[in-house]
């Protein structure tokens, strides 16, 4: 079966760095997405990786290793507003999006 | 209005009621989706419409009935729901090229449904 694994919950301190991991087993691979979802709000797009390596976008970076079926989202200089759920999703060989259950990130002062 | 809008934001209904959820996208996209989001579970894809044609129905019970009158509007008609159907229902849109969705999804803020 197809599966996306990510931690259920993580806690970090304001100003610090946190890494949210995502591992996947899918039938084929056509890209990996990270979305951010604040409580009671719509998921919003953060990043897209289709080739191996690191994609940096301001305080957020996303890394992909296709051979390991692994990605991480790196958040630097954490702010209280970064408290949210972070969803990992993979596009399989049929271009279907397979979703993880999300990681709830709690930022403490 | 911009983006993807959903109404109502909150809905409480009894198991014998009939109600509808509405979604409208102002992005000019050609594909629209209904997802179910339950606590601590992955997003569940329910229905997909490409160019107003339903292309996916992921074994969704018939008590959920989608309708896509045009590429900008999507409805989810609800009838004789069960308490386990209580969840957040998210609408999304995207631009699909040659049948393949390689782009990001744009989500609405969801309709929080409670079935009593």
Short mmCIF file of C-alpha atoms in Angstrom, two decimals:
data_model
loop_
_atom_site.label_atom_id
_atom_site.label_comp_id
_atom_site.label_asym_id
_atom_site.label_seq_id
_atom_site.Cartn_x
_atom_site.Cartn_y
_atom_site.Cartn_z
CA UNK A 1 0.00 0.00 0.00
CA UNK A 2 0.95 3.63 -0.21
CA UNK A 3 1.99 5.38 2.97
CA UNK A 4 3.26 8.72 4.21
CA UNK A 5 4.73 8.93 7.72
CA UNK A 6 5.37 12.09 9.70
CA UNK A 7 5.46 12.78 13.43
CA UNK A 8 2.11 13.58 15.01
CA UNK A 9 3.30 16.49 17.10
CA UNK A 10 6.47 18.49 17.75
CA UNK A 11 7.32 21.30 20.15
CA UNK A 12 9.98 23.96 19.61
CA UNK A 13 11.04 27.28 21.10
CA UNK A 14 10.59 30.69 19.54
CA UNK A 15 13.73 31.72 17.69
CA UNK A 16 15.00 28.17 17.35
CA UNK A 17 15.18 25.77 14.37
CA UNK A 18 12.95 22.73 13.86
CA UNK A 19 13.04 19.93 11.29
CA UNK A 20 9.88 18.03 10.40
CA UNK A 21 10.54 14.71 8.70
CA UNK A 22 8.41 12.87 6.17
CA UNK A 23 9.02 9.38 4.80
CA UNK A 24 7.00 7.86 2.01
CA UNK A 25 6.36 4.59 0.23
CA UNK A 26 4.38 5.17 -2.94
CA UNK A 27 3.87 3.58 -6.34
CA UNK A 28 6.06 5.94 -8.29
CA UNK A 29 6.97 9.52 -7.54
CA UNK A 30 6.14 12.76 -9.30
CA UNK A 31 6.86 15.32 -6.62
CA UNK A 32 6.46 16.09 -2.94
CA UNK A 33 4.53 18.98 -1.44
CA UNK A 34 4.54 20.63 1.97
CA UNK A 35 1.47 22.55 3.11
CA UNK A 36 0.88 24.64 6.22
CA UNK A 37 -2.51 24.65 7.95
CA UNK A 38 -3.33 26.96 10.82
CA UNK A 39 -6.16 25.83 13.08
CA UNK A 40 -9.51 26.56 11.46
CA UNK A 41 -7.95 27.71 8.22
CA UNK A 42 -7.24 26.35 4.74
CA UNK A 43 -4.04 24.45 3.99
CA UNK A 44 -1.66 26.70 2.06
CA UNK A 45 1.19 25.68 -0.20
CA UNK A 46 4.72 25.97 1.18
CA UNK A 47 7.04 24.06 -1.13
CA UNK A 48 7.40 21.54 -3.94
CA UNK A 49 10.36 19.21 -4.52
CA UNK A 50 10.73 16.91 -7.49
CA UNK A 51 14.53 16.62 -7.68
CA UNK A 52 16.92 15.67 -4.90
CA UNK A 53 18.34 18.47 -2.83
CA UNK A 54 17.42 21.47 -0.80
CA UNK A 55 14.97 24.18 -1.83
CA UNK A 56 15.22 27.33 0.25
CA UNK A 57 12.48 29.91 0.55
CA UNK A 58 13.14 32.51 3.22
CA UNK A 59 12.96 30.96 6.69
CA UNK A 60 11.62 27.70 5.28
CA UNK A 61 13.61 25.05 3.41
CA UNK A 62 12.55 21.66 2.08
CA UNK A 63 14.85 18.74 1.33
CA UNK A 64 14.22 15.63 -0.77
CA UNK A 65 16.03 12.32 -1.18
CA UNK A 66 14.16 10.15 -3.67
CA UNK A 67 16.42 7.12 -3.14
CA UNK A 68 15.59 7.16 0.59
CA UNK A 69 11.93 8.10 0.20
CA UNK A 70 12.57 10.96 2.59
CA UNK A 71 11.92 14.66 2.90
CA UNK A 72 12.16 17.24 5.62
CA UNK A 73 10.86 20.74 6.16
CA UNK A 74 13.26 23.02 8.01
CA UNK A 75 11.92 26.09 9.77
CA UNK A 76 14.44 28.65 11.03
CA UNK A 77 14.07 31.60 13.41
CA UNK A 78 10.77 30.23 14.62
CA UNK A 79 7.97 32.67 15.29
CA UNK A 80 4.79 32.13 17.29
CA UNK A 81 2.80 32.39 14.05
CA UNK A 82 4.55 29.24 12.81
CA UNK A 83 2.39 27.23 15.22
CA UNK A 84 0.35 25.15 12.76
CA UNK A 85 0.01 21.72 11.23
CA UNK A 86 2.42 20.83 8.44
CA UNK A 87 1.17 18.38 5.83
CA UNK A 88 3.42 16.28 3.61
CA UNK A 89 1.96 14.96 0.33
CA UNK A 90 3.44 12.92 -2.50
CA UNK A 91 2.24 12.69 -6.11
CA UNK A 92 2.42 9.07 -7.24
CA UNK A 93 2.88 7.58 -10.70
CA UNK A 94 -0.80 8.24 -11.50
CA UNK A 95 -0.45 11.84 -10.35
CA UNK A 96 -2.62 11.10 -7.34
CA UNK A 97 -1.78 13.05 -4.20
CA UNK A 98 -1.08 10.82 -1.19
CA UNK A 99 -1.27 12.73 2.09
CA UNK A 100 0.36 12.30 5.47
CA UNK A 101 -1.69 12.87 8.62
CA UNK A 102 0.17 16.10 9.36
CA UNK A 103 2.54 17.25 12.08
CA UNK A 104 1.21 19.68 14.66
CA UNK A 105 3.97 22.12 15.54
CA UNK A 106 3.70 23.93 18.87
CA UNK A 107 5.94 26.97 19.40
CA UNK A 108 6.67 28.02 22.97
CA UNK A 109 7.99 31.43 24.02
CA UNK B 1 -13.73 37.63 -3.93
CA UNK B 2 -10.49 35.81 -4.56
CA UNK B 3 -9.23 32.26 -4.15
CA UNK B 4 -11.54 29.47 -3.06
CA UNK B 5 -14.56 30.22 -0.92
CA UNK B 6 -16.75 27.71 0.90
CA UNK B 7 -20.13 28.09 2.54
CA UNK B 8 -21.32 27.48 5.13
CA UNK B 9 -18.28 27.53 7.40
CA UNK B 10 -20.15 25.57 10.07
CA UNK B 11 -23.10 23.22 9.75
CA UNK B 12 -24.96 21.14 12.31
CA UNK B 13 -27.48 18.67 10.99
CA UNK B 14 -29.52 15.72 12.12
CA UNK B 15 -29.24 12.34 10.46
CA UNK B 16 -32.46 12.82 8.52
CA UNK B 17 -31.68 16.30 7.20
CA UNK B 18 -30.70 17.27 3.67
CA UNK B 19 -28.13 20.03 3.28
CA UNK B 20 -25.57 21.19 0.73
CA UNK B 21 -22.05 22.54 0.91
CA UNK B 22 -21.00 25.09 -1.69
CA UNK B 23 -17.59 25.89 -3.12
CA UNK B 24 -16.61 28.60 -5.58
CA UNK B 25 -13.19 29.24 -7.08
CA UNK B 26 -12.12 32.51 -8.65
CA UNK B 27 -8.75 31.31 -9.96
CA UNK B 28 -9.73 30.14 -13.45
CA UNK B 29 -8.72 26.56 -12.63
CA UNK B 30 -10.12 23.58 -14.51
CA UNK B 31 -10.18 21.00 -11.71
CA UNK B 32 -12.01 20.97 -8.38
CA UNK B 33 -11.89 18.55 -5.47
CA UNK B 34 -13.75 17.57 -2.31
CA UNK B 35 -11.63 16.32 0.60
CA UNK B 36 -12.64 15.06 4.03
CA UNK B 37 -10.37 16.00 6.92
CA UNK B 38 -10.75 14.17 10.24
CA UNK B 39 -8.60 14.76 13.30
CA UNK B 40 -5.17 13.10 13.13
CA UNK B 41 -5.95 11.41 9.82
CA UNK B 42 -4.63 12.11 6.31
CA UNK B 43 -6.77 14.11 3.97
CA UNK B 44 -9.23 11.79 2.23
CA UNK B 45 -9.95 12.56 -1.41
CA UNK B 46 -13.68 12.17 -2.07
CA UNK B 47 -14.38 13.50 -5.56
CA UNK B 48 -12.49 15.07 -8.44
CA UNK B 49 -13.90 17.07 -11.33
CA UNK B 50 -11.80 17.89 -14.38
CA UNK B 51 -13.44 20.24 -16.88
CA UNK B 52 -16.79 19.66 -15.07
CA UNK B 53 -16.58 15.89 -15.55
CA UNK B 54 -16.30 13.68 -12.49
CA UNK B 55 -13.10 11.70 -12.85
CA UNK B 56 -12.87 10.16 -9.39
CA UNK B 57 -15.19 8.83 -6.76
CA UNK B 58 -13.10 7.19 -4.08
CA UNK B 59 -15.68 4.71 -2.80
CA UNK B 60 -17.67 7.47 -1.18
CA UNK B 61 -21.08 6.44 0.23
CA UNK B 62 -24.06 7.54 -1.82
CA UNK B 63 -25.26 9.75 1.02
CA UNK B 64 -22.67 12.20 -0.37
CA UNK B 65 -23.62 13.47 -3.82
CA UNK B 66 -21.39 15.94 -5.71
CA UNK B 67 -22.51 18.39 -8.35
CA UNK B 68 -20.34 20.53 -10.62
CA UNK B 69 -22.52 22.81 -12.78
CA UNK B 70 -19.51 24.69 -14.21
CA UNK B 71 -15.76 24.90 -13.73
CA UNK B 72 -16.09 27.52 -10.98
CA UNK B 73 -18.70 25.94 -8.75
CA UNK B 74 -18.84 22.69 -6.82
CA UNK B 75 -21.50 21.40 -4.46
CA UNK B 76 -21.64 18.51 -2.04
CA UNK B 77 -25.20 17.41 -1.29
CA UNK B 78 -25.65 15.66 2.04
CA UNK B 79 -28.49 13.28 2.91
CA UNK B 80 -29.08 10.90 5.83
CA UNK B 81 -25.59 11.30 7.17
CA UNK B 82 -24.12 9.38 10.09
CA UNK B 83 -22.35 10.81 13.17
CA UNK B 84 -19.04 9.43 11.84
CA UNK B 85 -19.39 11.79 8.88
CA UNK B 86 -18.69 14.71 11.20
CA UNK B 87 -15.49 16.28 9.88
CA UNK B 88 -14.04 19.26 8.07
CA UNK B 89 -14.90 19.18 4.37
CA UNK B 90 -12.37 20.98 2.23
CA UNK B 91 -12.81 22.12 -1.34
CA UNK B 92 -9.76 22.70 -3.52
CA UNK B 93 -8.96 23.69 -7.08
CA UNK B 94 -5.97 23.34 -9.38
CA UNK B 95 -4.91 23.70 -12.97
CA UNK B 96 -4.58 20.34 -14.69
CA UNK B 97 -2.58 20.00 -17.90
CA UNK B 98 -3.31 17.06 -20.23
CA UNK B 99 -5.07 15.25 -17.42
CA UNK B 100 -2.15 15.43 -14.99
CA UNK B 101 -2.16 17.53 -11.86
CA UNK B 102 1.40 18.67 -11.34
CA UNK B 103 0.59 21.91 -9.63
CA UNK B 104 -0.35 22.97 -6.17
CA UNK B 105 -3.85 22.80 -4.77
CA UNK B 106 -5.64 25.91 -3.57
CA UNK B 107 -7.92 25.11 -0.67
CA UNK B 108 -10.95 26.79 0.76
CA UNK B 109 -11.20 27.23 4.52
CA UNK B 110 -13.56 24.30 4.83
CA UNK B 111 -17.03 23.56 6.10
CA UNK B 112 -17.06 22.12 9.62
CA UNK B 113 -19.87 19.54 9.66
CA UNK B 114 -21.38 18.08 12.81
CA UNK B 115 -23.94 15.29 12.47
CA UNK B 116 -26.07 14.71 15.54
#
